[in-house]
XYZ file of C-alpha atoms in Angstrom:
385
model
C -10.487 -19.544 -5.488
C -11.856 -19.467 -8.973
C -9.502 -19.876 -11.665
C -8.408 -16.471 -13.260
C -9.584 -14.653 -9.897
C -7.276 -11.742 -9.149
C -6.682 -9.883 -5.960
C -6.893 -6.014 -5.930
C -3.788 -4.628 -4.795
C -3.441 -3.738 -1.178
C -3.545 0.221 -0.296
C 0.143 -0.132 0.857
C 1.303 -1.494 -2.474
C -0.919 1.195 -4.404
C 0.745 3.659 -2.211
C 4.200 2.642 -2.828
C 3.611 2.502 -6.693
C 1.762 5.758 -6.945
C 4.968 7.655 -4.919
C 6.781 6.496 -8.301
C 4.130 6.983 -10.568
C 0.231 7.297 -10.482
C -0.153 5.468 -13.812
C 1.373 2.484 -12.144
C -1.582 2.077 -10.101
C -3.940 2.892 -12.777
C -2.502 -0.390 -14.737
C -2.303 -2.686 -11.505
C -6.350 -1.769 -10.864
C -6.935 -2.327 -14.481
C -8.235 0.884 -15.147
C -7.871 2.754 -18.510
C -6.641 6.420 -18.698
C -9.220 9.035 -19.902
C -9.284 8.757 -23.823
C -7.955 5.230 -24.329
C -10.004 2.895 -26.034
C -9.815 -1.239 -26.042
C -7.679 -2.722 -28.588
C -10.848 -4.185 -30.124
C -12.264 -0.785 -30.519
C -9.260 0.686 -32.359
C -8.341 0.745 -35.871
C -5.515 -1.390 -34.923
C -8.226 -4.299 -34.025
C -9.822 -3.791 -37.413
C -6.579 -3.943 -38.908
C -5.248 -6.954 -37.209
C -8.400 -8.946 -38.408
C -7.710 -8.099 -42.121
C -4.225 -9.593 -42.008
C -2.949 -12.127 -44.133
C -1.754 -15.300 -42.743
C 1.943 -14.397 -43.806
C 1.800 -11.134 -41.911
C 0.264 -13.059 -38.826
C 3.144 -15.334 -38.914
C 5.876 -12.450 -39.112
C 4.089 -10.821 -36.226
C 4.112 -14.107 -33.883
C 7.705 -14.352 -35.180
C 8.512 -10.697 -33.932
C 6.547 -11.344 -30.613
C 8.851 -14.461 -29.701
C 11.882 -12.476 -30.852
C 10.732 -9.676 -28.283
C 9.818 -12.090 -25.668
C 13.513 -13.615 -26.016
C 14.975 -10.061 -25.919
C 13.027 -9.197 -22.964
C 14.139 -12.255 -20.947
C 17.907 -11.557 -21.738
C 17.375 -8.089 -20.667
C 15.618 -9.025 -17.336
C 18.583 -11.541 -16.934
C 21.235 -8.485 -17.201
C 19.297 -6.282 -15.017
C 19.103 -9.062 -12.342
C 22.703 -9.037 -12.386
C 23.134 -5.511 -12.201
C 20.703 -5.278 -9.166
C 22.605 -8.203 -7.318
C 25.515 -5.995 -7.250
C 23.528 -3.037 -6.509
C 21.863 -4.361 -3.816
C 25.110 -5.700 -2.160
C 26.473 -2.322 -2.146
C 23.679 -0.477 -1.012
C 23.184 -2.795 2.169
C 26.888 -2.084 3.090
C 26.352 1.631 2.640
C 23.211 1.696 4.502
C 25.085 0.445 7.347
C 27.575 3.055 7.773
C 25.103 5.701 9.124
C 27.373 8.765 9.899
C 28.669 8.642 6.294
C 25.236 7.974 4.791
C 23.909 11.041 6.953
C 26.703 13.524 5.774
C 27.570 12.190 2.093
C 24.254 10.791 0.695
C 21.892 13.442 2.791
C 24.123 16.199 3.013
C 23.278 16.896 7.022
C 25.640 18.363 8.952
C 27.012 16.168 11.970
C 25.195 18.759 14.426
C 21.663 18.631 12.910
C 20.503 16.649 16.451
C 21.761 19.560 18.289
C 19.697 22.149 16.370
C 16.708 19.736 16.495
C 17.159 19.788 20.406
C 17.417 23.490 20.725
C 14.091 23.765 18.766
C 12.327 21.216 21.038
C 12.644 22.894 24.359
C 9.934 25.179 25.629
C 12.604 27.877 26.322
C 13.961 27.999 22.812
C 15.112 31.366 21.836
C 16.679 33.325 18.736
C 19.839 33.813 20.657
C 19.974 29.866 21.145
C 19.301 29.004 17.726
C 21.552 31.263 15.851
C 24.972 29.981 16.617
C 23.807 26.351 15.713
C 21.786 27.690 12.527
C 25.474 29.817 11.603
C 27.036 26.672 10.916
C 24.583 25.613 8.265
C 24.954 27.948 5.186
C 22.394 26.104 3.391
C 19.991 26.669 6.011
C 20.731 30.275 6.072
C 20.054 30.415 2.322
C 16.608 28.851 2.784
C 15.457 30.933 5.701
C 16.440 34.234 3.875
C 14.478 33.047 0.463
C 11.542 32.216 2.789
C 11.581 35.522 5.071
C 11.713 37.851 2.198
C 8.195 36.287 0.569
C 5.294 38.259 0.438
C 3.875 36.381 3.529
C 6.732 37.461 5.823
C 7.604 40.643 4.432
C 7.833 43.999 6.795
C 7.829 47.581 6.076
C 9.627 50.140 7.958
C 7.999 53.237 9.227
C 8.082 54.933 5.803
C 6.363 52.091 4.196
C 9.395 50.738 2.670
C 9.967 47.017 2.402
C 12.509 45.750 4.943
C 14.952 43.396 2.900
C 16.253 40.664 5.468
C 19.948 39.922 4.920
C 21.192 38.624 8.444
C 20.437 35.031 10.058
C 19.230 36.848 13.472
C 16.824 39.181 11.956
C 15.434 36.257 9.569
C 15.045 34.226 12.747
C 13.218 37.028 14.494
C 10.830 37.945 11.790
C 10.026 33.992 11.480
C 9.462 33.399 14.707
C 10.039 30.294 17.160
C 6.815 28.240 16.343
C 7.326 28.744 12.567
C 10.811 27.702 13.197
C 9.302 24.469 14.780
C 7.342 23.654 11.541
C 9.772 25.048 9.131
C 13.211 23.600 10.150
C 12.211 19.881 10.186
C 10.787 20.447 6.949
C 13.867 22.155 5.353
C 16.120 19.346 6.643
C 13.919 17.009 4.737
C 14.150 19.026 1.884
C 18.066 18.962 2.085
C 17.919 15.249 2.089
C 15.226 14.745 -0.749
C 16.617 12.959 -3.893
C 16.801 15.593 -6.971
C 17.410 13.158 -9.779
C 15.320 10.430 -9.847
C 15.156 9.581 -13.837
C 12.854 7.871 -15.370
C 10.597 8.740 -12.454
C 10.713 12.485 -11.715
C 7.616 12.578 -9.626
C 9.303 10.692 -6.568
C 10.772 14.084 -4.850
C 7.280 15.765 -5.353
C 5.205 13.001 -4.083
C 7.554 12.307 -0.927
C 7.653 16.074 -0.029
C 3.842 15.706 -0.005
C 3.938 12.369 1.705
C 6.293 13.717 4.454
C 4.050 16.995 5.224
C 1.005 15.081 5.301
C 1.996 12.407 7.773
C 3.815 15.268 10.073
C 0.696 17.712 10.314
C -1.584 14.844 10.547
C 0.646 13.635 13.432
C 0.656 16.780 15.487
C -3.312 17.116 15.026
C -3.575 13.678 16.415
C -1.081 14.174 19.326
C -2.974 17.135 20.407
C -6.270 14.666 20.723
C -4.267 12.018 22.477
C -2.303 14.078 24.997
C 1.067 13.865 23.332
C 3.577 16.769 22.593
C 2.462 18.035 19.244
C 5.931 19.440 18.023
C 7.351 15.729 18.921
C 4.838 14.009 16.857
C 5.474 16.509 13.858
C 9.182 16.059 13.871
C 8.884 12.586 14.151
C 6.281 12.665 11.189
C 8.697 14.522 9.049
C 11.883 12.934 9.581
C 10.279 9.455 9.854
C 11.182 9.917 5.894
C 14.677 10.304 6.121
C 15.306 6.422 5.333
C 13.218 6.553 2.173
C 15.489 9.733 1.015
C 18.697 7.873 1.921
C 17.433 4.401 -0.001
C 16.337 6.487 -3.056
C 19.300 8.635 -3.044
C 21.397 5.596 -2.858
C 19.739 3.581 -5.445
C 19.878 5.954 -8.242
C 23.615 7.131 -7.665
C 24.695 3.343 -7.564
C 22.570 2.339 -10.499
C 24.431 4.782 -12.611
C 27.907 3.915 -10.974
C 27.131 0.079 -11.697
C 25.808 0.415 -15.108
C 28.641 2.509 -16.187
C 31.082 0.143 -14.864
C 29.422 -3.014 -16.495
C 29.526 -1.296 -19.864
C 33.269 -0.797 -19.380
C 33.617 -4.405 -18.777
C 31.841 -5.213 -21.869
C 33.889 -2.925 -23.898
C 36.754 -4.399 -22.664
C 35.554 -8.120 -23.101
C 34.025 -7.113 -26.499
C 30.526 -8.736 -25.203
C 28.730 -6.604 -27.780
C 25.071 -8.399 -26.840
C 25.331 -7.246 -23.032
C 26.722 -4.035 -23.637
C 23.761 -3.475 -25.888
C 21.166 -5.019 -23.215
C 22.777 -2.733 -20.463
C 22.184 0.434 -22.588
C 18.489 -0.351 -22.389
C 18.287 -1.008 -18.877
C 16.726 1.674 -16.601
C 16.230 2.183 -13.104
C 13.383 -0.104 -12.010
C 10.359 0.924 -9.843
C 9.949 -2.792 -8.420
C 13.408 -2.829 -7.062
C 13.344 0.733 -5.778
C 9.888 -0.178 -3.981
C 11.193 -3.523 -2.401
C 14.216 -1.772 -1.256
C 12.334 1.014 0.710
C 10.040 -1.465 2.105
C 12.804 -3.661 3.220
C 15.276 -0.659 4.690
C 13.917 2.600 4.901
C 12.048 2.523 8.601
C 15.429 0.654 9.767
C 17.566 3.439 8.105
C 15.513 6.210 9.665
C 15.881 4.599 13.052
C 19.492 4.544 12.701
C 19.892 8.112 11.376
C 17.706 9.423 14.426
C 19.592 7.528 16.854
C 23.095 8.881 15.267
C 21.812 12.280 15.953
C 22.085 11.757 19.631
C 18.876 13.651 20.630
C 18.856 14.584 24.101
C 15.542 16.228 24.404
C 13.670 15.231 21.634
C 12.540 11.578 22.165
C 11.624 10.397 18.676
C 14.305 7.869 18.063
C 12.640 5.297 20.218
C 9.430 5.142 18.699
C 10.999 5.161 15.176
C 13.074 2.048 16.263
C 9.957 0.651 17.541
C 8.203 1.180 14.200
C 10.971 0.053 12.281
C 10.965 -3.393 14.331
C 7.068 -3.465 13.662
C 6.561 -3.844 17.644
C 3.024 -3.637 18.582
C 2.338 0.186 18.997
C 0.051 0.946 21.942
C -2.735 4.121 22.031
C -1.202 7.163 23.148
C 2.292 6.257 21.985
C 4.385 8.344 19.074
C 4.950 5.092 17.705
C 1.042 4.543 17.554
C 0.450 8.330 16.326
C 2.972 7.711 13.188
C 1.171 4.457 12.218
C -2.130 6.445 12.246
C -0.988 9.346 10.496
C 0.877 7.213 7.619
C -2.230 5.154 7.062
C -4.503 8.418 6.743
C -1.980 10.237 4.596
C -1.426 7.197 2.187
C -5.279 7.260 1.925
C -5.889 10.545 1.564
C -3.070 11.010 -1.186
C -4.681 7.782 -3.169
C -8.092 9.308 -2.734
C -7.093 12.580 -4.323
C -6.301 10.519 -7.506
C -9.330 8.194 -7.151
C -7.044 5.068 -6.777
C -8.893 3.758 -3.499
C -12.835 3.259 -2.683
C -14.481 3.912 0.560
C -15.247 0.287 1.248
C -11.735 -0.516 1.117
C -10.494 2.215 3.601
C -13.056 1.474 6.700
C -11.129 -1.844 7.759
C -7.902 0.128 7.746
C -9.133 2.954 9.808
C -10.856 0.554 12.161
C -7.724 -1.294 12.755
C -5.719 1.871 13.468
C -8.096 2.881 16.270
C -8.260 6.669 15.754
C -9.150 9.352 18.864
C -12.905 9.452 18.899
C -13.870 12.104 16.273
C -10.310 12.384 14.724
C -11.209 11.159 11.213
C -14.176 13.613 11.113
C -11.923 16.578 12.298
C -9.104 15.733 10.035
C -11.317 15.926 6.889
C -11.417 19.414 7.040
C -7.721 20.199 7.746
C -5.092 21.060 4.663
C -2.338 18.272 5.613
C -0.391 19.205 2.592
C 0.380 22.953 3.294
C 2.699 23.893 5.919
C 0.589 26.103 8.583
C 3.218 29.151 8.649
C 1.742 32.573 10.148
C 3.110 35.901 9.932
C 5.221 36.302 13.270
C 4.147 40.043 14.393
């Protein structure tokens, strides 16, 4: 390799950074945003050339001081993240507490998913389980009263749905098989991720894309499409857990360290801690290290009896070779395809980079052509007459 040669970031690295901020990927690829000009083209460049020698020296001193400060900040950030990683690892291992206290999901969520998965699923079987989840009732009531599902009585007046049974009936079992896993994920999605507010939006888009792609691919591979869809959605619960915990622990540990500094009168460290914000690089590293294993832990903790998605999630987490025609392989294919679609939307990937990835995944014959025309980012809900 010649000196100064750089390697283009992988599709995976681009995707992980795009989930946090597309701007990060533009920087990784060396692309300037629209309207940006190079330093040499700018007025600043002209001004710099006119600087007197004294000013040049002052600027160099300022640069060295900034470098020293940045190095100290990095050191303090490293200490904070060492403590954070230890706590995060410990809390991720307590799966039941993680599900109930961090993701806010009920103990009987597995029972609900099992009931949905059987062919003989009915409103009367779903209602008593769903009735134990007030948040689910609230979500379903809002959806069933939207114009898409609104019904009118014999006099043409809009029927306002107020009971769970009516909501379940009006929505219909097929819509519920699509909606409920998505609402479970929505419940788990991190809400406060400042200074990276796009995370929740991108995570919902990704989970929906993976799930709907998996459903399509399953139908082409003689695999149960509802199982593939549900695995596609819920395979992201680990991402939700890691993200929620990271931001929660960052705030807690930063506050604790600030209080220590006040107590010990460490002004320099105190000032540095105030400047540190949640780190995208640390979050990405933690996602890559823990997310899939945590998803597998969560699905296993649900003790699913009729919905066989825990084993393929564990195989995926263990990076076991996935055979064609299995749920694990469909998940891999769906993730690859969705990541590429999301990057392509923002012009962050080129066709020549994608072809080897798609070839490696061995999609069913004709699948990629069919997927081109599918909206994988919008839930395909239909009015149930």
